[in-house]
CSV table of C-alpha atoms in Angstrom, one decimal:
chain,number,residue,atom,x,y,z
A,1,UNK,CA,0.0,0.0,0.0
A,2,UNK,CA,1.2,3.5,-0.9
A,3,UNK,CA,1.7,5.8,2.0
A,4,UNK,CA,0.2,9.3,1.9
A,5,UNK,CA,2.6,12.2,2.2
A,6,UNK,CA,2.1,15.1,4.5
A,7,UNK,CA,3.0,18.8,4.3
A,8,UNK,CA,6.0,18.1,6.5
A,9,UNK,CA,7.5,16.0,3.8
A,10,UNK,CA,7.9,18.8,1.3
A,11,UNK,CA,11.7,18.9,1.9
A,12,UNK,CA,11.9,15.3,0.9
A,13,UNK,CA,10.6,16.0,-2.7
A,14,UNK,CA,13.5,16.0,-5.2
A,15,UNK,CA,14.5,19.4,-6.5
A,16,UNK,CA,13.6,18.5,-10.2
A,17,UNK,CA,10.1,17.5,-9.1
A,18,UNK,CA,9.5,20.8,-7.3
A,19,UNK,CA,10.7,22.7,-10.3
A,20,UNK,CA,7.8,21.2,-12.3
A,21,UNK,CA,5.3,22.9,-10.0
A,22,UNK,CA,7.2,26.2,-9.7
A,23,UNK,CA,5.0,29.3,-10.6
A,24,UNK,CA,5.4,30.6,-14.1
A,25,UNK,CA,6.7,34.1,-14.2
A,26,UNK,CA,4.3,36.7,-15.7
A,27,UNK,CA,6.0,38.5,-18.6
A,28,UNK,CA,6.3,42.3,-18.2
A,29,UNK,CA,4.5,44.0,-21.1
A,30,UNK,CA,6.7,46.0,-23.4
A,31,UNK,CA,5.8,49.8,-23.5
A,32,UNK,CA,4.3,50.9,-26.8
A,33,UNK,CA,4.0,54.4,-28.2
A,34,UNK,CA,0.7,56.1,-27.5
A,35,UNK,CA,0.5,57.1,-31.2
A,36,UNK,CA,0.0,53.4,-32.1
A,37,UNK,CA,-3.2,53.4,-30.1
A,38,UNK,CA,-4.7,56.3,-32.0
A,39,UNK,CA,-6.9,55.8,-35.1
A,40,UNK,CA,-4.9,55.6,-38.3
A,41,UNK,CA,-4.9,58.7,-40.5
A,42,UNK,CA,-7.0,58.6,-43.7
A,43,UNK,CA,-6.8,60.2,-47.2
A,44,UNK,CA,-9.9,62.2,-48.0
A,45,UNK,CA,-11.6,61.5,-51.3
A,46,UNK,CA,-11.9,65.2,-52.0
A,47,UNK,CA,-15.6,65.4,-51.1
A,48,UNK,CA,-17.2,65.3,-47.6
A,49,UNK,CA,-20.0,63.0,-48.7
A,50,UNK,CA,-17.7,60.4,-50.3
A,51,UNK,CA,-15.2,60.6,-47.5
A,52,UNK,CA,-18.0,60.1,-44.9
A,53,UNK,CA,-19.0,57.0,-46.7
A,54,UNK,CA,-15.6,55.6,-45.8
A,55,UNK,CA,-15.6,57.1,-42.3
A,56,UNK,CA,-13.1,59.8,-43.3
A,57,UNK,CA,-11.4,58.4,-46.3
A,58,UNK,CA,-9.0,55.7,-47.4
A,59,UNK,CA,-7.0,54.3,-44.4
A,60,UNK,CA,-3.2,54.8,-44.4
A,61,UNK,CA,-1.3,51.6,-44.6
A,62,UNK,CA,-3.8,49.7,-46.7
A,63,UNK,CA,-4.5,48.7,-50.4
A,64,UNK,CA,-7.7,49.9,-52.0
A,65,UNK,CA,-9.3,48.8,-55.2
A,66,UNK,CA,-11.7,51.0,-57.2
A,67,UNK,CA,-13.5,48.8,-59.8
A,68,UNK,CA,-16.1,49.5,-62.4
A,69,UNK,CA,-16.9,49.5,-66.1
A,70,UNK,CA,-15.6,52.1,-68.5
A,71,UNK,CA,-16.9,55.7,-68.0
A,72,UNK,CA,-17.9,55.2,-64.4
A,73,UNK,CA,-15.4,57.7,-63.1
A,74,UNK,CA,-12.5,55.6,-61.8
A,75,UNK,CA,-9.7,57.7,-63.4
A,76,UNK,CA,-11.5,60.9,-62.4
A,77,UNK,CA,-11.7,59.8,-58.8
A,78,UNK,CA,-8.0,58.8,-58.9
A,79,UNK,CA,-7.1,62.3,-60.1
A,80,UNK,CA,-9.0,63.8,-57.2
A,81,UNK,CA,-7.1,61.6,-54.8
A,82,UNK,CA,-3.8,62.8,-56.3
A,83,UNK,CA,-4.9,66.4,-55.5
A,84,UNK,CA,-6.2,65.5,-52.0
A,85,UNK,CA,-2.9,64.0,-51.0
A,86,UNK,CA,-1.3,67.5,-51.3
A,87,UNK,CA,-3.6,68.8,-48.5
A,88,UNK,CA,-2.3,69.0,-44.9
A,89,UNK,CA,-3.6,66.3,-42.6
A,90,UNK,CA,-6.0,68.7,-40.8
A,91,UNK,CA,-7.8,69.0,-44.1
A,92,UNK,CA,-7.9,65.3,-44.9
A,93,UNK,CA,-4.7,65.1,-47.0
A,94,UNK,CA,-1.3,63.6,-46.5
A,95,UNK,CA,0.9,66.7,-47.2
A,96,UNK,CA,2.8,64.5,-49.7
A,97,UNK,CA,3.7,63.8,-53.3
A,98,UNK,CA,2.1,60.9,-55.2
A,99,UNK,CA,3.0,58.4,-58.0
A,100,UNK,CA,0.6,57.6,-60.9
A,101,UNK,CA,1.4,54.4,-62.8
A,102,UNK,CA,-0.4,53.8,-66.2
A,103,UNK,CA,-0.2,51.0,-68.7
A,104,UNK,CA,0.9,53.6,-71.3
A,105,UNK,CA,1.7,57.3,-71.2
A,106,UNK,CA,0.0,57.9,-74.6
A,107,UNK,CA,-3.4,58.8,-73.0
A,108,UNK,CA,-1.7,60.7,-70.2
A,109,UNK,CA,-2.0,64.0,-72.1
A,110,UNK,CA,-5.8,63.9,-71.8
A,111,UNK,CA,-5.5,63.0,-68.1
A,112,UNK,CA,-3.0,65.8,-67.7
A,113,UNK,CA,-5.6,68.3,-69.1
A,114,UNK,CA,-8.3,67.0,-66.8
A,115,UNK,CA,-6.0,67.2,-63.9
A,116,UNK,CA,-4.9,70.8,-64.7
A,117,UNK,CA,-8.6,71.8,-64.9
A,118,UNK,CA,-9.4,70.6,-61.4
A,119,UNK,CA,-9.1,73.3,-58.7
A,120,UNK,CA,-5.8,73.1,-56.9
A,121,UNK,CA,-6.1,72.5,-53.2
A,122,UNK,CA,-3.0,74.7,-52.7
A,123,UNK,CA,-3.3,78.4,-52.6
A,124,UNK,CA,-1.2,80.0,-53.9
A,125,UNK,CA,1.2,78.0,-56.1
A,126,UNK,CA,3.3,75.8,-56.5
A,127,UNK,CA,1.4,73.9,-59.1
A,128,UNK,CA,0.1,70.4,-58.0
A,129,UNK,CA,1.8,68.9,-61.1
A,130,UNK,CA,5.2,69.6,-59.4
A,131,UNK,CA,4.3,66.9,-56.8
A,132,UNK,CA,2.9,64.2,-59.0
A,133,UNK,CA,5.2,61.6,-60.6
A,134,UNK,CA,4.1,59.4,-63.5
A,135,UNK,CA,5.4,56.2,-65.0
A,136,UNK,CA,4.2,53.5,-67.4
A,137,UNK,CA,4.2,49.8,-66.7
A,138,UNK,CA,4.3,47.6,-69.8
A,139,UNK,CA,4.0,44.3,-68.0
A,140,UNK,CA,3.5,42.9,-64.5
A,141,UNK,CA,7.3,42.4,-64.1
A,142,UNK,CA,7.8,46.0,-65.2
A,143,UNK,CA,5.2,47.1,-62.7
A,144,UNK,CA,6.9,45.2,-59.9
A,145,UNK,CA,10.3,46.8,-60.8
A,146,UNK,CA,8.8,50.3,-60.8
A,147,UNK,CA,7.3,49.7,-57.3
A,148,UNK,CA,10.7,48.4,-56.1
A,149,UNK,CA,12.4,51.5,-57.5
A,150,UNK,CA,9.7,53.7,-55.9
A,151,UNK,CA,11.2,53.0,-52.5
A,152,UNK,CA,13.7,55.8,-53.2
A,153,UNK,CA,10.8,58.3,-54.0
A,154,UNK,CA,9.1,57.4,-50.7
A,155,UNK,CA,12.3,58.5,-48.9
A,156,UNK,CA,13.5,61.4,-51.0
A,157,UNK,CA,10.2,63.1,-52.0
A,158,UNK,CA,7.9,62.2,-49.1
A,159,UNK,CA,5.7,60.0,-51.4
A,160,UNK,CA,2.6,58.7,-49.6
A,161,UNK,CA,0.2,57.9,-52.4
A,162,UNK,CA,0.6,55.3,-55.2
A,163,UNK,CA,-2.1,54.9,-57.8
A,164,UNK,CA,-2.1,52.1,-60.5
A,165,UNK,CA,-4.7,52.7,-63.3
A,166,UNK,CA,-5.5,50.0,-64.2
A,167,UNK,CA,-4.2,46.7,-62.7
A,168,UNK,CA,-6.3,44.5,-65.0
A,169,UNK,CA,-5.0,46.2,-68.2
A,170,UNK,CA,-1.4,45.5,-67.2
A,171,UNK,CA,-2.1,41.8,-66.4
A,172,UNK,CA,-4.5,40.9,-69.2
A,173,UNK,CA,-2.0,41.7,-72.0
A,174,UNK,CA,0.6,39.3,-70.5
A,175,UNK,CA,-1.1,36.0,-69.8
A,176,UNK,CA,-3.2,33.5,-71.7
A,177,UNK,CA,-6.2,31.7,-70.3
A,178,UNK,CA,-4.5,28.4,-69.5
A,179,UNK,CA,-3.6,26.7,-66.2
A,180,UNK,CA,0.1,27.4,-66.4
A,181,UNK,CA,-0.3,31.1,-67.2
A,182,UNK,CA,-3.1,31.4,-64.5
A,183,UNK,CA,-0.7,30.1,-61.9
A,184,UNK,CA,2.0,32.4,-63.0
A,185,UNK,CA,-0.4,35.4,-63.0
A,186,UNK,CA,-1.7,34.6,-59.5
A,187,UNK,CA,1.8,34.4,-58.1
A,188,UNK,CA,2.7,37.7,-59.8
A,189,UNK,CA,-0.2,39.7,-58.5
A,190,UNK,CA,0.5,38.3,-55.0
A,191,UNK,CA,3.9,39.8,-55.3
A,192,UNK,CA,2.6,43.2,-56.6
A,193,UNK,CA,-0.1,43.4,-53.9
A,194,UNK,CA,2.4,42.4,-51.2
A,195,UNK,CA,4.9,45.1,-52.3
A,196,UNK,CA,2.2,47.8,-52.3
A,197,UNK,CA,1.0,46.8,-48.8
A,198,UNK,CA,4.6,46.7,-47.6
A,199,UNK,CA,5.2,50.2,-48.9
A,200,UNK,CA,1.9,51.5,-47.5
A,201,UNK,CA,2.6,50.1,-44.1
A,202,UNK,CA,6.3,51.0,-43.9
A,203,UNK,CA,6.0,54.6,-45.3
A,204,UNK,CA,2.5,55.4,-43.9
A,205,UNK,CA,1.1,55.6,-47.4
A,206,UNK,CA,-2.1,54.8,-49.3
A,207,UNK,CA,-2.1,52.4,-52.3
A,208,UNK,CA,-4.9,52.6,-54.8
A,209,UNK,CA,-5.6,50.5,-57.9
A,210,UNK,CA,-8.4,50.6,-60.4
A,211,UNK,CA,-9.8,47.4,-61.8
A,212,UNK,CA,-12.1,46.5,-64.7
A,213,UNK,CA,-15.2,44.3,-64.5
A,214,UNK,CA,-16.4,41.2,-66.3
A,215,UNK,CA,-20.0,40.1,-67.0
A,216,UNK,CA,-21.5,37.4,-64.8
A,217,UNK,CA,-23.7,35.3,-67.1
A,218,UNK,CA,-25.3,33.1,-64.4
A,219,UNK,CA,-25.0,31.7,-60.9
A,220,UNK,CA,-22.7,28.9,-62.1
A,221,UNK,CA,-20.1,31.5,-63.2
A,222,UNK,CA,-20.2,33.5,-60.0
A,223,UNK,CA,-17.8,31.2,-58.3
A,224,UNK,CA,-15.4,31.3,-61.3
A,225,UNK,CA,-15.0,35.0,-61.1
A,226,UNK,CA,-14.7,34.7,-57.3
A,227,UNK,CA,-16.9,37.4,-56.0
A,228,UNK,CA,-19.9,35.9,-54.3
A,229,UNK,CA,-17.9,35.1,-51.2
A,230,UNK,CA,-16.8,38.7,-50.8
A,231,UNK,CA,-19.5,40.8,-52.2
A,232,UNK,CA,-22.7,39.1,-51.2
A,233,UNK,CA,-25.5,40.6,-53.4
A,234,UNK,CA,-24.7,41.0,-57.1
A,235,UNK,CA,-23.1,44.1,-58.4
A,236,UNK,CA,-25.1,45.8,-61.1
A,237,UNK,CA,-24.0,48.4,-63.7
A,238,UNK,CA,-25.7,49.5,-66.9
A,239,UNK,CA,-28.4,46.9,-66.3
A,240,UNK,CA,-25.9,44.0,-66.2
A,241,UNK,CA,-24.6,41.8,-63.4
A,242,UNK,CA,-20.8,42.3,-63.2
A,243,UNK,CA,-17.9,41.4,-61.0
A,244,UNK,CA,-14.4,42.9,-60.6
A,245,UNK,CA,-11.9,41.2,-62.8
A,246,UNK,CA,-9.0,38.9,-61.8
A,247,UNK,CA,-11.0,36.5,-59.6
A,248,UNK,CA,-11.1,35.4,-56.0
A,249,UNK,CA,-7.4,35.3,-55.4
A,250,UNK,CA,-7.0,38.9,-56.3
A,251,UNK,CA,-10.0,39.9,-54.2
A,252,UNK,CA,-8.2,38.4,-51.2
A,253,UNK,CA,-5.2,40.7,-51.9
A,254,UNK,CA,-7.0,44.1,-51.4
A,255,UNK,CA,-8.1,45.5,-48.0
A,256,UNK,CA,-10.9,47.7,-49.4
A,257,UNK,CA,-13.0,47.3,-52.5
A,258,UNK,CA,-15.0,50.3,-53.9
A,259,UNK,CA,-17.4,49.6,-56.8
A,260,UNK,CA,-18.5,52.4,-59.2
A,261,UNK,CA,-21.6,51.8,-61.4
A,262,UNK,CA,-23.6,53.8,-63.9
A,263,UNK,CA,-27.1,53.5,-65.3
A,264,UNK,CA,-28.6,55.6,-68.1
A,265,UNK,CA,-32.2,56.6,-67.6
A,266,UNK,CA,-34.6,58.4,-69.8
A,267,UNK,CA,-35.4,61.8,-68.2
A,268,UNK,CA,-37.7,63.3,-70.8
A,269,UNK,CA,-39.2,62.4,-74.2
A,270,UNK,CA,-39.9,64.8,-77.0
A,271,UNK,CA,-43.4,65.6,-78.3
A,272,UNK,CA,-43.0,63.3,-81.3
A,273,UNK,CA,-41.5,60.6,-79.1
A,274,UNK,CA,-38.2,60.9,-81.0
A,275,UNK,CA,-36.0,63.3,-79.0
A,276,UNK,CA,-35.1,61.8,-75.6
A,277,UNK,CA,-33.0,63.2,-72.8
A,278,UNK,CA,-30.9,60.6,-71.1
A,279,UNK,CA,-29.7,61.1,-67.5
A,280,UNK,CA,-26.7,59.1,-66.2
A,281,UNK,CA,-26.9,58.1,-62.6
A,282,UNK,CA,-23.7,57.0,-60.9
A,283,UNK,CA,-23.3,55.2,-57.6
A,284,UNK,CA,-20.3,54.4,-55.4
A,285,UNK,CA,-20.5,51.3,-53.2
A,286,UNK,CA,-18.2,50.1,-50.5
A,287,UNK,CA,-18.2,46.4,-51.1
A,288,UNK,CA,-16.0,45.5,-48.2
A,289,UNK,CA,-13.6,47.4,-46.0
A,290,UNK,CA,-11.9,46.7,-42.7
A,291,UNK,CA,-13.3,49.8,-41.0
A,292,UNK,CA,-16.8,50.4,-42.4
A,293,UNK,CA,-19.9,48.3,-43.3
A,294,UNK,CA,-21.2,47.9,-46.8
A,295,UNK,CA,-22.9,51.1,-47.9
A,296,UNK,CA,-23.4,53.3,-50.9
A,297,UNK,CA,-24.3,56.7,-52.2
A,298,UNK,CA,-24.9,58.4,-55.6
A,299,UNK,CA,-22.4,60.8,-57.0
A,300,UNK,CA,-21.9,63.1,-60.0
A,301,UNK,CA,-18.9,64.1,-62.1
A,302,UNK,CA,-18.6,67.7,-62.8
A,303,UNK,CA,-15.8,69.8,-64.3
A,304,UNK,CA,-14.5,70.6,-60.9
A,305,UNK,CA,-14.4,67.1,-59.6
A,306,UNK,CA,-16.4,64.1,-58.2
A,307,UNK,CA,-19.1,64.8,-55.6
A,308,UNK,CA,-21.4,62.6,-53.6
A,309,UNK,CA,-25.1,63.4,-53.4
A,310,UNK,CA,-26.5,61.5,-50.5
A,311,UNK,CA,-25.8,58.4,-48.4
A,312,UNK,CA,-28.3,55.5,-48.3
A,313,UNK,CA,-29.3,54.9,-44.7
A,314,UNK,CA,-29.9,51.2,-44.3
């Protein structure tokens, strides 16, 4: 029969056995800066209504995608972001320079004219064009190289905004629709997205990309384009069901997805039923974001910029 031990036998317990029951020391927490506990700064969209839709704007240190079909206002909104970044933080800006990357510089002259017509947020000069850098990416590999070289701009010119317009145009021209190319494409845009996120986090910047959309022909195709898991209800534009291009893998790369849509409606009909006045209604929708719920509002594009009309209260 085993004998029961008493409290007086504690000294007889071997040292290695007592160590097994020794109290575990509680680690002392490492002090952290108070600034890290404050909300992250955001980049204003250049309009109070649109910025309010995103609870102040695009969060610093994140990657945002602006998707939509042609003529929905993606490039115009990007130009407005380039100007907003020049503003001081107290006015919703980043007080910084910015980098615009395009598939080709050939259409840049028209963008330059549109940018010069927008009201400058700085009064008086210098011109906002002095703080905007531009480059063309001919392929995904070239885009990655440009982003790698942009590290020097972040350090020397206080760069805090990178805009790629558009990511789908750069990738679509390089890969075919076969299994091998799709794997290579997926690995490449993982690298591009990771580089943009790393720059945004390290330099306190905002990374923005525009994306095209594809038509969704039926429920069986929704999984192929990889959007039902993220977006929930279908995205509609011009009376069609659409989804952002590049599939589910790419959707997992971005932190925030903004969808722009347009619908043409007949506003008035002439006496003879021939002359019609068509009104274009545009809508901005936050599909998913780390800091705000799904929401939307209508907006208009004027000569002086992009402006929201009202926010849907759901």
